[in-house]
Tab-separated table of N, CA, C and O in Angstrom:
chain	number	residue	atom	x	y	z
A	1	UNK	N	0.848	-1.185	0.000
A	1	UNK	CA	0.000	0.000	0.000
A	1	UNK	C	0.888	1.241	0.000
A	1	UNK	O	1.790	1.363	0.807
A	2	UNK	N	0.611	2.167	-0.915
A	2	UNK	CA	1.382	3.406	-0.980
A	2	UNK	C	0.542	4.558	-0.464
A	2	UNK	O	-0.675	4.595	-0.645
A	3	UNK	N	1.207	5.518	0.166
A	3	UNK	CA	0.504	6.692	0.682
A	3	UNK	C	0.329	7.700	-0.436
A	3	UNK	O	1.266	7.999	-1.172
A	4	UNK	N	-0.894	8.197	-0.587
A	4	UNK	CA	-1.155	9.232	-1.573
A	4	UNK	C	-0.916	10.591	-0.947
A	4	UNK	O	-1.196	10.803	0.218
A	5	UNK	N	-0.411	11.519	-1.759
A	5	UNK	CA	-0.238	12.880	-1.291
A	5	UNK	C	-1.604	13.557	-1.305
A	5	UNK	O	-2.279	13.578	-2.331
A	6	UNK	N	-2.006	14.100	-0.169
A	6	UNK	CA	-3.287	14.773	-0.068
A	6	UNK	C	-3.072	16.260	-0.313
A	6	UNK	O	-2.253	16.895	0.348
A	7	UNK	N	-3.799	16.802	-1.289
A	7	UNK	CA	-3.690	18.222	-1.608
A	7	UNK	C	-4.405	19.036	-0.529
A	7	UNK	O	-5.476	18.656	-0.075
A	8	UNK	N	-3.821	20.166	-0.124
A	8	UNK	CA	-4.517	21.022	0.836
A	8	UNK	C	-5.780	21.602	0.202
A	8	UNK	O	-5.836	21.811	-1.014
A	9	UNK	N	-6.803	21.865	1.005
A	9	UNK	CA	-8.043	22.430	0.445
A	9	UNK	C	-7.871	23.890	0.028
A	9	UNK	O	-6.946	24.580	0.483
A	10	UNK	N	-8.778	24.360	-0.816
A	10	UNK	CA	-8.772	25.763	-1.250
A	10	UNK	C	-8.826	26.668	-0.032
A	10	UNK	O	-9.483	26.361	0.961
A	11	UNK	N	-8.085	27.773	-0.094
A	11	UNK	CA	-8.029	28.727	1.009
A	11	UNK	C	-6.875	28.498	1.959
A	11	UNK	O	-6.599	29.336	2.810
A	12	UNK	N	-6.170	27.388	1.796
A	12	UNK	CA	-5.039	27.076	2.662
A	12	UNK	C	-3.846	27.960	2.313
A	12	UNK	O	-3.545	28.166	1.144
A	13	UNK	N	-3.177	28.475	3.332
A	13	UNK	CA	-1.954	29.247	3.115
A	13	UNK	C	-0.830	28.263	2.816
A	13	UNK	O	-0.574	27.343	3.596
A	14	UNK	N	-0.191	28.460	1.675
A	14	UNK	CA	0.877	27.564	1.230
A	14	UNK	C	2.073	28.389	0.790
A	14	UNK	O	1.996	29.609	0.649
A	15	UNK	N	3.169	27.704	0.548
A	15	UNK	CA	4.351	28.362	-0.014
A	15	UNK	C	4.756	27.626	-1.280
A	15	UNK	O	4.744	26.393	-1.334
A	16	UNK	N	5.052	28.412	-2.298
A	16	UNK	CA	5.595	27.891	-3.549
A	16	UNK	C	7.108	27.895	-3.352
A	16	UNK	O	7.744	28.950	-3.402
A	17	UNK	N	7.671	26.735	-3.066
A	17	UNK	CA	9.094	26.687	-2.733
A	17	UNK	C	9.985	26.992	-3.927
A	17	UNK	O	11.140	27.368	-3.754
A	18	UNK	N	9.449	26.895	-5.144
A	18	UNK	CA	10.238	27.223	-6.330
A	18	UNK	C	10.514	28.723	-6.404
A	18	UNK	O	11.567	29.144	-6.871
A	19	UNK	N	9.560	29.543	-5.917
A	19	UNK	CA	9.736	30.994	-5.978
A	19	UNK	C	9.839	31.630	-4.591
A	19	UNK	O	10.018	32.843	-4.484
A	20	UNK	N	9.688	30.832	-3.531
A	20	UNK	CA	9.698	31.298	-2.143
A	20	UNK	C	8.621	32.356	-1.914
A	20	UNK	O	8.825	33.338	-1.229
A	21	UNK	N	7.442	32.141	-2.535
A	21	UNK	CA	6.330	33.068	-2.392
A	21	UNK	C	5.193	32.394	-1.634
A	21	UNK	O	4.853	31.244	-1.906
A	22	UNK	N	4.616	33.148	-0.689
A	22	UNK	CA	3.449	32.679	0.049
A	22	UNK	C	2.189	33.026	-0.723
A	22	UNK	O	2.110	34.078	-1.369
A	23	UNK	N	1.199	32.160	-0.645
A	23	UNK	CA	-0.066	32.445	-1.298
A	23	UNK	C	-1.156	31.537	-0.777
A	23	UNK	O	-0.904	30.552	-0.084
A	24	UNK	N	-2.387	31.904	-1.096
A	24	UNK	CA	-3.537	31.090	-0.747
A	24	UNK	C	-3.877	30.203	-1.929
A	24	UNK	O	-3.941	30.672	-3.065
A	25	UNK	N	-4.064	28.931	-1.662
A	25	UNK	CA	-4.439	27.986	-2.703
A	25	UNK	C	-5.862	28.293	-3.151
A	25	UNK	O	-6.787	28.293	-2.357
A	26	UNK	N	-6.020	28.612	-4.422
A	26	UNK	CA	-7.321	29.006	-4.957
A	26	UNK	C	-7.996	27.874	-5.726
A	26	UNK	O	-9.210	27.821	-5.806
A	27	UNK	N	-7.211	26.997	-6.318
A	27	UNK	CA	-7.811	25.912	-7.089
A	27	UNK	C	-6.781	25.212	-7.944
A	27	UNK	O	-5.580	25.466	-7.848
A	28	UNK	N	-7.284	24.325	-8.775
A	28	UNK	CA	-6.437	23.523	-9.664
A	28	UNK	C	-6.846	23.792	-11.100
A	28	UNK	O	-8.017	23.938	-11.404
A	29	UNK	N	-5.862	23.868	-11.957
A	29	UNK	CA	-6.106	24.056	-13.386
A	29	UNK	C	-5.145	23.149	-14.122
A	29	UNK	O	-3.943	23.416	-14.154
A	30	UNK	N	-5.671	22.078	-14.690
A	30	UNK	CA	-4.810	21.117	-15.370
A	30	UNK	C	-3.827	20.511	-14.389
A	30	UNK	O	-4.203	20.032	-13.325
A	31	UNK	N	-2.558	20.582	-14.718
A	31	UNK	CA	-1.535	19.991	-13.851
A	31	UNK	C	-0.932	21.014	-12.889
A	31	UNK	O	0.071	20.731	-12.243
A	32	UNK	N	-1.532	22.202	-12.776
A	32	UNK	CA	-1.024	23.253	-11.898
A	32	UNK	C	-2.053	23.618	-10.834
A	32	UNK	O	-3.236	23.310	-10.964
A	33	UNK	N	-1.585	24.320	-9.808
A	33	UNK	CA	-2.475	24.924	-8.820
A	33	UNK	C	-2.357	26.430	-8.957
A	33	UNK	O	-1.316	26.946	-9.351
A	34	UNK	N	-3.439	27.134	-8.646
A	34	UNK	CA	-3.418	28.592	-8.683
A	34	UNK	C	-3.249	29.102	-7.256
A	34	UNK	O	-3.947	28.653	-6.344
A	35	UNK	N	-2.329	30.040	-7.102
A	35	UNK	CA	-2.055	30.641	-5.801
A	35	UNK	C	-2.294	32.139	-5.892
A	35	UNK	O	-1.989	32.759	-6.903
A	36	UNK	N	-2.849	32.713	-4.824
A	36	UNK	CA	-3.096	34.158	-4.764
A	36	UNK	C	-2.165	34.756	-3.718
A	36	UNK	O	-2.093	34.267	-2.586
A	37	UNK	N	-1.441	35.819	-4.048
A	37	UNK	CA	-0.528	36.452	-3.087
A	37	UNK	C	-1.273	36.887	-1.824
A	37	UNK	O	-2.431	37.301	-1.891
A	38	UNK	N	-0.604	36.812	-0.677
A	38	UNK	CA	-1.245	37.151	0.592
A	38	UNK	C	-1.628	38.622	0.674
A	38	UNK	O	-2.579	38.977	1.366
A	39	UNK	N	-0.928	39.485	-0.027
A	39	UNK	CA	-1.238	40.918	0.010
A	39	UNK	C	-2.104	41.336	-1.174
A	39	UNK	O	-2.285	42.517	-1.421
A	40	UNK	N	-2.649	40.368	-1.907
A	40	UNK	CA	-3.467	40.667	-3.076
A	40	UNK	C	-2.616	40.722	-4.328
A	40	UNK	O	-1.393	40.673	-4.272
A	41	UNK	N	-3.265	40.782	-5.437
A	41	UNK	CA	-2.553	40.825	-6.709
A	41	UNK	C	-2.962	39.675	-7.601
A	41	UNK	O	-3.940	38.980	-7.336
A	42	UNK	N	-2.193	39.498	-8.645
A	42	UNK	CA	-2.498	38.467	-9.641
A	42	UNK	C	-2.151	37.083	-9.125
A	42	UNK	O	-1.097	36.867	-8.552
A	43	UNK	N	-3.053	36.143	-9.389
A	43	UNK	CA	-2.784	34.744	-9.076
A	43	UNK	C	-1.647	34.245	-9.963
A	43	UNK	O	-1.394	34.806	-11.021
A	44	UNK	N	-0.976	33.208	-9.518
A	44	UNK	CA	0.039	32.586	-10.354
A	44	UNK	C	-0.122	31.078	-10.306
A	44	UNK	O	-0.721	30.538	-9.388
A	45	UNK	N	0.375	30.426	-11.337
A	45	UNK	CA	0.335	28.971	-11.417
A	45	UNK	C	1.603	28.404	-10.814
A	45	UNK	O	2.684	28.955	-10.993
A	46	UNK	N	1.444	27.291	-10.106
A	46	UNK	CA	2.596	26.626	-9.495
A	46	UNK	C	2.476	25.124	-9.690
A	46	UNK	O	1.370	24.582	-9.776
A	47	UNK	N	3.600	24.495	-9.749
A	47	UNK	CA	3.660	23.039	-9.825
A	47	UNK	C	3.308	22.493	-8.447
A	47	UNK	O	3.954	22.846	-7.457
A	48	UNK	N	2.288	21.640	-8.328
A	48	UNK	CA	1.899	21.118	-7.022
A	48	UNK	C	3.033	20.395	-6.283
A	48	UNK	O	3.040	20.349	-5.054
A	49	UNK	N	4.003	19.884	-7.038
A	49	UNK	CA	5.139	19.208	-6.403
A	49	UNK	C	6.028	20.190	-5.642
A	49	UNK	O	6.822	19.786	-4.796
A	50	UNK	N	5.897	21.496	-5.936
A	50	UNK	CA	6.699	22.523	-5.275
A	50	UNK	C	5.889	23.365	-4.303
A	50	UNK	O	6.308	24.458	-3.926
A	51	UNK	N	4.714	22.871	-3.920
A	51	UNK	CA	3.829	23.610	-3.013
A	51	UNK	C	3.622	22.788	-1.749
A	51	UNK	O	3.375	21.587	-1.818
A	52	UNK	N	3.745	23.459	-0.611
A	52	UNK	CA	3.483	22.801	0.673
A	52	UNK	C	2.792	23.786	1.601
A	52	UNK	O	2.813	24.992	1.379
A	53	UNK	N	2.170	23.250	2.643
A	53	UNK	CA	1.520	24.102	3.636
A	53	UNK	C	2.552	24.999	4.300
A	53	UNK	O	3.692	24.603	4.506
A	54	UNK	N	2.118	26.201	4.652
A	54	UNK	CA	3.006	27.156	5.318
A	54	UNK	C	3.247	26.725	6.765
A	54	UNK	O	2.356	26.189	7.424
A	55	UNK	N	4.459	26.972	7.235
A	55	UNK	CA	4.796	26.720	8.640
A	55	UNK	C	4.272	27.876	9.488
A	55	UNK	O	3.821	28.898	8.963
A	56	UNK	N	4.353	27.746	10.809
A	56	UNK	CA	3.938	28.839	11.691
A	56	UNK	C	4.734	30.109	11.402
A	56	UNK	O	4.166	31.201	11.354
A	57	UNK	N	6.023	29.975	11.199
A	57	UNK	CA	6.867	31.138	10.898
A	57	UNK	C	6.432	31.805	9.589
A	57	UNK	O	6.358	33.030	9.490
A	58	UNK	N	6.117	31.003	8.593
A	58	UNK	CA	5.663	31.543	7.309
A	58	UNK	C	4.284	32.193	7.437
A	58	UNK	O	4.003	33.199	6.790
A	59	UNK	N	3.421	31.649	8.297
A	59	UNK	CA	2.116	32.285	8.537
A	59	UNK	C	2.300	33.660	9.161
A	59	UNK	O	1.600	34.609	8.821
A	60	UNK	N	3.263	33.785	10.078
A	60	UNK	CA	3.559	35.095	10.680
A	60	UNK	C	4.067	36.064	9.611
A	60	UNK	O	3.711	37.238	9.605
A	61	UNK	N	4.909	35.556	8.717
A	61	UNK	CA	5.410	36.381	7.615
A	61	UNK	C	4.260	36.857	6.733
A	61	UNK	O	4.208	38.021	6.323
A	62	UNK	N	3.299	35.961	6.462
A	62	UNK	CA	2.139	36.327	5.646
A	62	UNK	C	1.314	37.406	6.334
A	62	UNK	O	0.857	38.353	5.686
A	63	UNK	N	1.130	37.267	7.646
A	63	UNK	CA	0.364	38.266	8.383
A	63	UNK	C	1.052	39.629	8.303
A	63	UNK	O	0.398	40.650	8.092
A	64	UNK	N	2.364	39.651	8.438
A	64	UNK	CA	3.114	40.908	8.349
A	64	UNK	C	2.967	41.527	6.959
A	64	UNK	O	2.804	42.743	6.822
A	65	UNK	N	3.002	40.700	5.909
A	65	UNK	CA	2.836	41.206	4.541
A	65	UNK	C	1.457	41.823	4.351
A	65	UNK	O	1.321	42.889	3.746
A	66	UNK	N	0.410	41.160	4.873
A	66	UNK	CA	-0.961	41.686	4.737
A	66	UNK	C	-1.115	42.997	5.501
A	66	UNK	O	-1.729	43.940	5.007
A	67	UNK	N	-0.550	43.061	6.702
A	67	UNK	CA	-0.647	44.288	7.505
A	67	UNK	C	0.065	45.434	6.801
A	67	UNK	O	-0.447	46.551	6.728
A	68	UNK	N	1.254	45.160	6.253
A	68	UNK	CA	1.996	46.178	5.506
A	68	UNK	C	1.174	46.693	4.331
A	68	UNK	O	1.078	47.893	4.091
A	69	UNK	N	0.548	45.780	3.597
A	69	UNK	CA	-0.263	46.164	2.439
A	69	UNK	C	-1.472	46.988	2.881
A	69	UNK	O	-1.793	48.005	2.266
A	70	UNK	N	-2.131	46.582	3.960
A	70	UNK	CA	-3.292	47.334	4.450
A	70	UNK	C	-2.874	48.726	4.922
A	70	UNK	O	-3.580	49.704	4.683
A	71	UNK	N	-1.736	48.830	5.598
A	71	UNK	CA	-1.249	50.130	6.033
A	71	UNK	C	-0.938	51.030	4.856
A	71	UNK	O	-1.216	52.240	4.878
A	72	UNK	N	-0.375	50.469	3.804
A	72	UNK	CA	-0.076	51.243	2.601
A	72	UNK	C	-1.360	51.782	1.986
A	72	UNK	O	-1.438	52.958	1.631
A	73	UNK	N	-2.373	50.927	1.871
A	73	UNK	CA	-3.653	51.368	1.303
A	73	UNK	C	-4.328	52.397	2.198
A	73	UNK	O	-4.878	53.374	1.720
A	74	UNK	N	-4.275	52.197	3.505
A	74	UNK	CA	-4.980	53.115	4.400
A	74	UNK	C	-4.332	54.480	4.445
A	74	UNK	O	-4.995	55.495	4.643
A	75	UNK	N	-3.023	54.554	4.241
A	75	UNK	CA	-2.361	55.858	4.243
A	75	UNK	C	-2.779	56.689	3.039
A	75	UNK	O	-2.640	57.904	3.043
A	76	UNK	N	-3.330	56.041	2.044
A	76	UNK	CA	-3.849	56.747	0.873
A	76	UNK	C	-5.303	57.140	1.026
A	76	UNK	O	-5.909	57.661	0.111
A	77	UNK	N	-5.879	56.873	2.201
A	77	UNK	CA	-7.250	57.276	2.472
A	77	UNK	C	-8.311	56.271	2.066
A	77	UNK	O	-9.493	56.547	2.169
A	78	UNK	N	-7.920	55.095	1.626
A	78	UNK	CA	-8.893	54.118	1.157
A	78	UNK	C	-9.769	53.601	2.313
A	78	UNK	O	-10.949	53.388	2.146
A	79	UNK	N	-9.185	53.430	3.504
A	79	UNK	CA	-9.948	52.884	4.624
A	79	UNK	C	-10.445	53.950	5.576
A	79	UNK	O	-10.705	53.699	6.731
A	80	UNK	N	-10.570	55.128	5.140
A	80	UNK	CA	-11.196	56.078	6.023
A	80	UNK	C	-10.505	57.351	6.178
A	80	UNK	O	-10.714	58.228	6.831
């Protein structure tokens, strides 16, 4: 009996180890997965063999990136 690799569900924070980029798993398209940057922006395709769940340290990094992006937008008056 061989163990199958279980893909993380959509919405999971993952890292594309080929590019060292954090993103949210959005879905599958053919032989690739689509990832969305944590601070927003264009989705990108990644090879599922190079994608893994984010560690606690990487989740903290993602939170810092989102906060930085929100602060940038808010300084422009978007949030009030």
